[in-house]
Structure formats: C-alpha cells, structure tokens
PDB file of C-alpha atoms and ligand atoms in Angstrom:
ATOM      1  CA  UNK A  22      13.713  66.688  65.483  1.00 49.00           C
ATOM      2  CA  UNK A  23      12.687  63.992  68.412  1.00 51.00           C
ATOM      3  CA  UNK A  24      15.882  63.770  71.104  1.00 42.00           C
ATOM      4  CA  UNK A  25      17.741  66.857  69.500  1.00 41.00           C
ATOM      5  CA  UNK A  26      18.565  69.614  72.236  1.00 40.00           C
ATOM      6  CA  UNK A  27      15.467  71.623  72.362  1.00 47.00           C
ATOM      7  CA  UNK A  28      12.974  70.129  69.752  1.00 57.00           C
ATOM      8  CA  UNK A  29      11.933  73.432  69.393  1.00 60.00           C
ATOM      9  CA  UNK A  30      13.357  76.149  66.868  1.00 68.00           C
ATOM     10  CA  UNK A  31      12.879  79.269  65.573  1.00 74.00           C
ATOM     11  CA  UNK A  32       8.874  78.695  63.932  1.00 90.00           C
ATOM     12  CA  UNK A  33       8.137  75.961  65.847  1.00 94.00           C
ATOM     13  CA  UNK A  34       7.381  74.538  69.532  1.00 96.00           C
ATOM     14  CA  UNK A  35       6.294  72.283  71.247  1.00 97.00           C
ATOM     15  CA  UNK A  36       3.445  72.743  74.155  1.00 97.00           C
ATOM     16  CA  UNK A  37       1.808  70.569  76.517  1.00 98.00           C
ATOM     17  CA  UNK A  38      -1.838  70.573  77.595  1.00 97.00           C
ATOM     18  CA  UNK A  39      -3.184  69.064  80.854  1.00 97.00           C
ATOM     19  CA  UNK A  40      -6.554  70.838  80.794  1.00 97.00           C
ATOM     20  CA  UNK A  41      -8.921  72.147  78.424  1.00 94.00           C
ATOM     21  CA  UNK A  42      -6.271  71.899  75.727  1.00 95.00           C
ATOM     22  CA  UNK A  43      -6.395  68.050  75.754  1.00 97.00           C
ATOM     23  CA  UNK A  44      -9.712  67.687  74.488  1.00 95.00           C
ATOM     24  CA  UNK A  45     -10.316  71.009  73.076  1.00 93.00           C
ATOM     25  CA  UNK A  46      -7.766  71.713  69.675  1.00 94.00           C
ATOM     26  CA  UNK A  47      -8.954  74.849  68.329  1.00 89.00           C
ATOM     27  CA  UNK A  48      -5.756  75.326  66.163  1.00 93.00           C
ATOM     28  CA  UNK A  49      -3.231  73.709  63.782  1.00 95.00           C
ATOM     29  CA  UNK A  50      -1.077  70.973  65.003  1.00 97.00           C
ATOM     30  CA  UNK A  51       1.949  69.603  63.000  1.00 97.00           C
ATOM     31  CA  UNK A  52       2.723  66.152  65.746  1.00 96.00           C
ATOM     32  CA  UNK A  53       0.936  65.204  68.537  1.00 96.00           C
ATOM     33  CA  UNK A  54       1.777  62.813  71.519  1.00 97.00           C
ATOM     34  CA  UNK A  55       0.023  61.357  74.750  1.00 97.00           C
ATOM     35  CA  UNK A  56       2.974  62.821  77.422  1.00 97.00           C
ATOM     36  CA  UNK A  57       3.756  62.962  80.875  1.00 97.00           C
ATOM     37  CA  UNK A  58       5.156  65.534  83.185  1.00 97.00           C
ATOM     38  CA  UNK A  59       7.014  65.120  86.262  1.00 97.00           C
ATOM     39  CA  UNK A  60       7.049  67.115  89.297  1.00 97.00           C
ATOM     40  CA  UNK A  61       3.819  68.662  89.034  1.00 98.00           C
ATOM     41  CA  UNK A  62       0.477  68.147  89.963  1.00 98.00           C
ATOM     42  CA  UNK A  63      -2.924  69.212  88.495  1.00 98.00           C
ATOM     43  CA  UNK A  64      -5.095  71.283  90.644  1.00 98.00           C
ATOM     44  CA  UNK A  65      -8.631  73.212  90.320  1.00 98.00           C
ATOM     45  CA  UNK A  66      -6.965  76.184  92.150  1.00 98.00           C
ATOM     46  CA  UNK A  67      -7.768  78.805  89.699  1.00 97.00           C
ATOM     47  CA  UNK A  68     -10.334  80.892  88.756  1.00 97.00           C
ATOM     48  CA  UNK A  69     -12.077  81.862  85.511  1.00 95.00           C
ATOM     49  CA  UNK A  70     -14.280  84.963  84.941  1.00 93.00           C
ATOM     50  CA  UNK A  71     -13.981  84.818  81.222  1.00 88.00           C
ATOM     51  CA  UNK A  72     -14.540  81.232  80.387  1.00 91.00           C
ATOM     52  CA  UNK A  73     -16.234  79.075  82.540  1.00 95.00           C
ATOM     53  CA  UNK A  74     -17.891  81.468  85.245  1.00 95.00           C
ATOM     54  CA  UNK A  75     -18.078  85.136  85.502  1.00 96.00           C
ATOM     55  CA  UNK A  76     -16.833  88.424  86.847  1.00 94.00           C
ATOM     56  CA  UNK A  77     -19.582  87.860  89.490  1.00 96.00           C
ATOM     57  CA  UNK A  78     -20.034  84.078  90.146  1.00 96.00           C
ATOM     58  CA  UNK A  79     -16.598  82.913  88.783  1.00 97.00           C
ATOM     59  CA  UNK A  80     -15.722  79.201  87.846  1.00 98.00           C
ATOM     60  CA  UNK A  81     -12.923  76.962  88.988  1.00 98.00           C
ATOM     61  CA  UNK A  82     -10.246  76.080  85.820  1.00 98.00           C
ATOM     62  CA  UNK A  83      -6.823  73.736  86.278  1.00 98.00           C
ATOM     63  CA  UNK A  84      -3.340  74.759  86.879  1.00 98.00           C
ATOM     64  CA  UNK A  85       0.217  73.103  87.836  1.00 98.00           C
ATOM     65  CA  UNK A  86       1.370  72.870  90.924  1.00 97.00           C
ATOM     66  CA  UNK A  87       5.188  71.517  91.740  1.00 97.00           C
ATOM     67  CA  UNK A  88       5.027  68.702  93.895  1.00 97.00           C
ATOM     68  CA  UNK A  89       7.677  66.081  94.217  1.00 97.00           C
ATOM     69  CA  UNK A  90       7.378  62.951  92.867  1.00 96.00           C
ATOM     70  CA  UNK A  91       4.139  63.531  91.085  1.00 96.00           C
ATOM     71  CA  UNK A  92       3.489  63.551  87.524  1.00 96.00           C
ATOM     72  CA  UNK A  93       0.599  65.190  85.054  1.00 97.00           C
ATOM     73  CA  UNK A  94      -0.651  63.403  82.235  1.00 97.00           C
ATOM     74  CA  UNK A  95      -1.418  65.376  79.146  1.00 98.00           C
ATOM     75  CA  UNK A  96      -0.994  66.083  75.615  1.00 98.00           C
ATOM     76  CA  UNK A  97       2.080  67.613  73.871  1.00 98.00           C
ATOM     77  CA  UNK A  98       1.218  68.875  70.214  1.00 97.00           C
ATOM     78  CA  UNK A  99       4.196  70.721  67.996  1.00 97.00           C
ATOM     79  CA  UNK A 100       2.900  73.956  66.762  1.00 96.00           C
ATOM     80  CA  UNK A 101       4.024  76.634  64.695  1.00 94.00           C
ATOM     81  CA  UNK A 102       5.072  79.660  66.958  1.00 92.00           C
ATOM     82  CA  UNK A 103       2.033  81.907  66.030  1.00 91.00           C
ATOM     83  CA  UNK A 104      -0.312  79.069  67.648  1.00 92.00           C
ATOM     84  CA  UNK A 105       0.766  80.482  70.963  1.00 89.00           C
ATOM     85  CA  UNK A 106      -0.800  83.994  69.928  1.00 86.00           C
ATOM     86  CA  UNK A 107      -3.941  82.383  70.086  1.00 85.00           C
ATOM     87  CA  UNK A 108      -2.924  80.698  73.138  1.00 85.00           C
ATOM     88  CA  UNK A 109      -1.875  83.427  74.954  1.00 82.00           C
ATOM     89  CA  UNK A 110      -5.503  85.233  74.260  1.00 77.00           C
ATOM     90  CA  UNK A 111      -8.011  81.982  74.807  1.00 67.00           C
ATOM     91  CA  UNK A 112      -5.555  81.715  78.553  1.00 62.00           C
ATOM     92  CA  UNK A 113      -5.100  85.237  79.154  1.00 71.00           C
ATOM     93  CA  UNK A 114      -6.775  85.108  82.785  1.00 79.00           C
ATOM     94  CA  UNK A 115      -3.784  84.646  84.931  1.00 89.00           C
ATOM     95  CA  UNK A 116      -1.388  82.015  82.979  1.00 92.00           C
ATOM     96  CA  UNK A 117       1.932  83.021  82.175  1.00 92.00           C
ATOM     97  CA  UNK A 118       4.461  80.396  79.848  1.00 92.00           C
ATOM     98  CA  UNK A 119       6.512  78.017  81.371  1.00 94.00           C
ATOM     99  CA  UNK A 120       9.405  75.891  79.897  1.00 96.00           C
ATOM    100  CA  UNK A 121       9.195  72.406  81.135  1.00 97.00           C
ATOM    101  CA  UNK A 122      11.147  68.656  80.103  1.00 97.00           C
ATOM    102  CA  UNK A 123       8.613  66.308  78.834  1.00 98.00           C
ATOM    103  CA  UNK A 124       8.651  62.155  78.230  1.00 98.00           C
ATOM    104  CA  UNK A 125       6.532  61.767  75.435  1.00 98.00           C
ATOM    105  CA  UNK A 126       4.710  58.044  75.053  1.00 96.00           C
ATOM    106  CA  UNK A 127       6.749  57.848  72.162  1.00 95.00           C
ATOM    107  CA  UNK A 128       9.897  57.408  74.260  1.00 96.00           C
ATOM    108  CA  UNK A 129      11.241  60.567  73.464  1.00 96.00           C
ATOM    109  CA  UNK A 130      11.858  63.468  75.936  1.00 97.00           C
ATOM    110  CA  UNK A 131      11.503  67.180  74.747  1.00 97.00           C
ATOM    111  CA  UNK A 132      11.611  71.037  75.610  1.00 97.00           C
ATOM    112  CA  UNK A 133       8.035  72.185  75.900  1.00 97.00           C
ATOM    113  CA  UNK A 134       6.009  74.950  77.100  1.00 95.00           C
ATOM    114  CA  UNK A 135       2.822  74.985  79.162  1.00 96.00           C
ATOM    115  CA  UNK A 136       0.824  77.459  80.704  1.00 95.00           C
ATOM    116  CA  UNK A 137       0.732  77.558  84.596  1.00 96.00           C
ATOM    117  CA  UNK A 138      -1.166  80.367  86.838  1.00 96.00           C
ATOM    118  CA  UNK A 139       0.771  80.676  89.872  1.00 96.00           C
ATOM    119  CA  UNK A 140      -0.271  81.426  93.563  1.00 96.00           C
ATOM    120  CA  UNK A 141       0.634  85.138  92.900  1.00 95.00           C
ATOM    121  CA  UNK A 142      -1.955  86.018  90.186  1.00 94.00           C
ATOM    122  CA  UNK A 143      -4.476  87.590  90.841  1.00 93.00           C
ATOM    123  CA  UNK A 144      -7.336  85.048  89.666  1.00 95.00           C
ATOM    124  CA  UNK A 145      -6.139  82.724  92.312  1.00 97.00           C
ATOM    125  CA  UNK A 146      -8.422  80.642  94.161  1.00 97.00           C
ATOM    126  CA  UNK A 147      -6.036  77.884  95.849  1.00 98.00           C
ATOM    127  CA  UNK A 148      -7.158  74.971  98.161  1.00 98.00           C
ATOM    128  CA  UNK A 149     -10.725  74.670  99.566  1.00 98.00           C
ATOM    129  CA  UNK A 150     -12.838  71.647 100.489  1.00 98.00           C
ATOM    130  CA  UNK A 151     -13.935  69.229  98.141  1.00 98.00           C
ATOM    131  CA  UNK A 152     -17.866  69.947  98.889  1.00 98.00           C
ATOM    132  CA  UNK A 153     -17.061  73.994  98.522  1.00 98.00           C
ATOM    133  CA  UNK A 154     -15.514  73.515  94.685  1.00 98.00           C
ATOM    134  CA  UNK A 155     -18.075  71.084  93.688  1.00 98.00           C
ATOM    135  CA  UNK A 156     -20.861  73.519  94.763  1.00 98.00           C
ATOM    136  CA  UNK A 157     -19.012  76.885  93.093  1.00 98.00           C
ATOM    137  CA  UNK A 158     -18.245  74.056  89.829  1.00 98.00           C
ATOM    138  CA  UNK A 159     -21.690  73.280  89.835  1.00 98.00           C
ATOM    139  CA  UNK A 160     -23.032  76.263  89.893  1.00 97.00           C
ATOM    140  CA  UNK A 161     -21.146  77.924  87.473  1.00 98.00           C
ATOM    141  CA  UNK A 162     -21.369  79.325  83.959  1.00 98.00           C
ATOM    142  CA  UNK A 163     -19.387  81.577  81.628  1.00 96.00           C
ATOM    143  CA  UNK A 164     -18.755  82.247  77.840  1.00 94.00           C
ATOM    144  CA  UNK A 165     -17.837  78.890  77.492  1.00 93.00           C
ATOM    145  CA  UNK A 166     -20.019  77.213  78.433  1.00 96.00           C
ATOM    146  CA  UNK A 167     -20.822  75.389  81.861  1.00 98.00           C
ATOM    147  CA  UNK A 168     -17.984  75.153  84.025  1.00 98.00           C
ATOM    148  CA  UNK A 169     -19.316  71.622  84.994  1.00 98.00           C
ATOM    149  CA  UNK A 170     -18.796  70.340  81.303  1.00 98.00           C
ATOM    150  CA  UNK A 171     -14.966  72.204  81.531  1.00 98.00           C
ATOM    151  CA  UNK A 172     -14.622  68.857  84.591  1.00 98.00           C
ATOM    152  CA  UNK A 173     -16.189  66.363  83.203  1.00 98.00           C
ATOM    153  CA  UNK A 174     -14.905  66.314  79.641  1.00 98.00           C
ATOM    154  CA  UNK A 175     -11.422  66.535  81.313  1.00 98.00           C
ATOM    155  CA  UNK A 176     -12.237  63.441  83.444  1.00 98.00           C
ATOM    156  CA  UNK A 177     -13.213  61.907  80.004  1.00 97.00           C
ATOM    157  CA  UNK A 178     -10.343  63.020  78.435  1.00 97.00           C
ATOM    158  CA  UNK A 179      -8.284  61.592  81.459  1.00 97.00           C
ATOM    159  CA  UNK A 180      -9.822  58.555  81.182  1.00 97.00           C
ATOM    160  CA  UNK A 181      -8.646  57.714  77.291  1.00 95.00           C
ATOM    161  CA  UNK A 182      -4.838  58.636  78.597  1.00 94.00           C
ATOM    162  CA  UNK A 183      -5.349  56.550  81.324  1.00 92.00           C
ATOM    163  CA  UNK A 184      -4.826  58.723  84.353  1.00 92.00           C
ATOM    164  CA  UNK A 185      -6.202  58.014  87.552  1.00 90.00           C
ATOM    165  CA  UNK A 186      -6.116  61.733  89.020  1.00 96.00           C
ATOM    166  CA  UNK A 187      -7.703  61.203  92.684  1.00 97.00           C
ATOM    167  CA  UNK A 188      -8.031  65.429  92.293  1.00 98.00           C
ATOM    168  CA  UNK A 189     -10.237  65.363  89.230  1.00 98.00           C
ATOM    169  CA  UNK A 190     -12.261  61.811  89.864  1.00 98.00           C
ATOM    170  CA  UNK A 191     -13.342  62.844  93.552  1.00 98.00           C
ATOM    171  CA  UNK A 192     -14.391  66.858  92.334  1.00 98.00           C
ATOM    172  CA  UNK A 193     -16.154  64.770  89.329  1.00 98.00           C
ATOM    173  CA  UNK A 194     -18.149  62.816  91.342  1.00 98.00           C
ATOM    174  CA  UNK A 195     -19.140  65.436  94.226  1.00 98.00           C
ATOM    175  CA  UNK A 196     -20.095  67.360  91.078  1.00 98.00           C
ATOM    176  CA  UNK A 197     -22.336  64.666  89.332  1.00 98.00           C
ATOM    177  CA  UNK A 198     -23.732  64.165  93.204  1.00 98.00           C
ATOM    178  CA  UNK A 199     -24.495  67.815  93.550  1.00 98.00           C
ATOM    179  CA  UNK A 200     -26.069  68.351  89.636  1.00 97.00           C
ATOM    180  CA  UNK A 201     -27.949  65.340  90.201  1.00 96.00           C
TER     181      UNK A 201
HETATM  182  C1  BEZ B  29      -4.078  73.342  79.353  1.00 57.74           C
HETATM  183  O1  BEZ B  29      -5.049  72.712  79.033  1.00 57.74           O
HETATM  184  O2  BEZ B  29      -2.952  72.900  79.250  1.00 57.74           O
HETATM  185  C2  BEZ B  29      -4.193  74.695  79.878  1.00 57.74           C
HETATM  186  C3  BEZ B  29      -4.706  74.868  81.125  1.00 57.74           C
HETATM  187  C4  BEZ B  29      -4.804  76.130  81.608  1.00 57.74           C
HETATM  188  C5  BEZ B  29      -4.401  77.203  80.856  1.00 57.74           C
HETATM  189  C6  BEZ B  29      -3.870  76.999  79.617  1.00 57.74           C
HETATM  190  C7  BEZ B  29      -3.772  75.749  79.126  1.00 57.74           C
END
C-alpha cells in the first residue's frame, strides 16, 4: 500500500497527529509511523471549552498553520475509516479535515488527513504574548484534564520524535515558571 497513489482506499486512511493525538491513541490502529509535514507550523492558537478549559475560563489547544518552509513533526497511524467518527466527536470544537502529503520516517510519502482549526472558526484564539498563554495555560482546566498536562505531555512527546519546536519549548517553560 506504501508509495501507491493515495495509500488510502475505500475502509481505510491514513491520518496524522501533531497534538494530543501523538501521545494520546484512544482507538485502533492498523500501521503507525513517526512523520513529518511540510509547510505548516504548530501553533497554540486555538481554544478549547470542552477539553482542556471551559465555556468560562477556556484553555489553549494546537492547530496548523501554513508557513513556508516549515515543517510539523507528528505521528501518522492507518486507520479504518470509522476511526475518524470518533475523531470527528473527541475534535469537534472548531477542526474541520484536511488532506495533506506526508514523508513518513519510513521513506515513504502518503495521502493523509489531519485536523486543522482555521482562523475563521469560531473557537479561535490566534497570536498573543508568550507570558499571556502561559498564564490562561496555567490556569486552565476542563473535562480533560489540566490544560497544563495537554503542553507538557506534548513537549514530552516532542521530545521522543526529536523535534525542537521553539513554539512549544518556550510556552513549556513560561508554564513550568508560572505553576512553579
Ligand atoms: C492532533 O493531535 O493531531 C490533533 C490536534 C487538534 C485537533 C485534532 C487532532
């Protein structure tokens, strides 16, 4: 199935997670692969009142954003297509599927999806200072669990694939600065 035109058919698929879904594999995966993605960057530009914050005091969560010349690591796992119903309900708050070329570690490149939240939904945070998202990170909590654990399990996580994302290492430490 590797290097064939889509490496995805009819049952199955192939998506790629750069946040929560790299550490966190609440469902059945048939192949998995460290991967990267090029042309996009990972940001903490969007909120969550349903996971990690609430309606009230909402968290910060990843998305993509396209930026030339950068590139996400992650994790690619091939799925069966009704994996993605559960997907679509744990990332209901904003995310909508993408279809996106990936170069798997393996040497192979594939068809994939991912979930991105664009600038237009309505869960949107965007930029702000460093000290500002640490604070609101810090400080918030949701059905998941702390939104603080959300960052620094994905720093972990980044860590084993051996990413250096200046994004996620700098909010990390302003976070472990401000829970300290
Ligand atoms: C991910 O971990 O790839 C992911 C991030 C945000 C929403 C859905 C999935």
């Amino acid at each position: 199935m590797h290097g064939s035109g889509s490496d995805n058919d009819g049952d199955r698929a192939w998506v790629f997670g750069y946040g929560s879904l790299i550490y966190k594999v609440d469902f059945p995966v048939l192949e998995r692969s460290a991967a990267t993605l090029n042309g996009w960057k990972r940001r903490f530009w969007q909120a969550s009142h349903d996971h990690r914050g609430t309606p009230d005091a909402p968290g910060r969560v990843v998305t993509l954003v396209p930026e030339p010349g950068a590139a996400c690591r992650g994790m690619a796992y091939r799925v069966d297509r009704d994996v993605f119903d559960h997907l679509d309900h744990r990332e209901k708050n904003g995310y909508g599927r993408h279809r996106v070329r990936l170069a798997l570690d393996t040497g192979y490149e594939i068809d994939s999806l991912l979930y991105v939240a664009e600038s237009d939904n309505p869960a949107w945070l965007g930029p702000a200072p460093v000290a500002a998202m640490a604070d609101q990170i810090a400080g918030a909590r949701g059905p998941s669990g702390r939104n603080a654990d959300y960052l620094l399990h994905l720093a972990d996580a980044l860590r084993d694939l051996d990413d250096h994302d200046p994004h996620v290492f700098e909010l990390e430490e302003a976070v472990r600065r401000v829970l300290a």
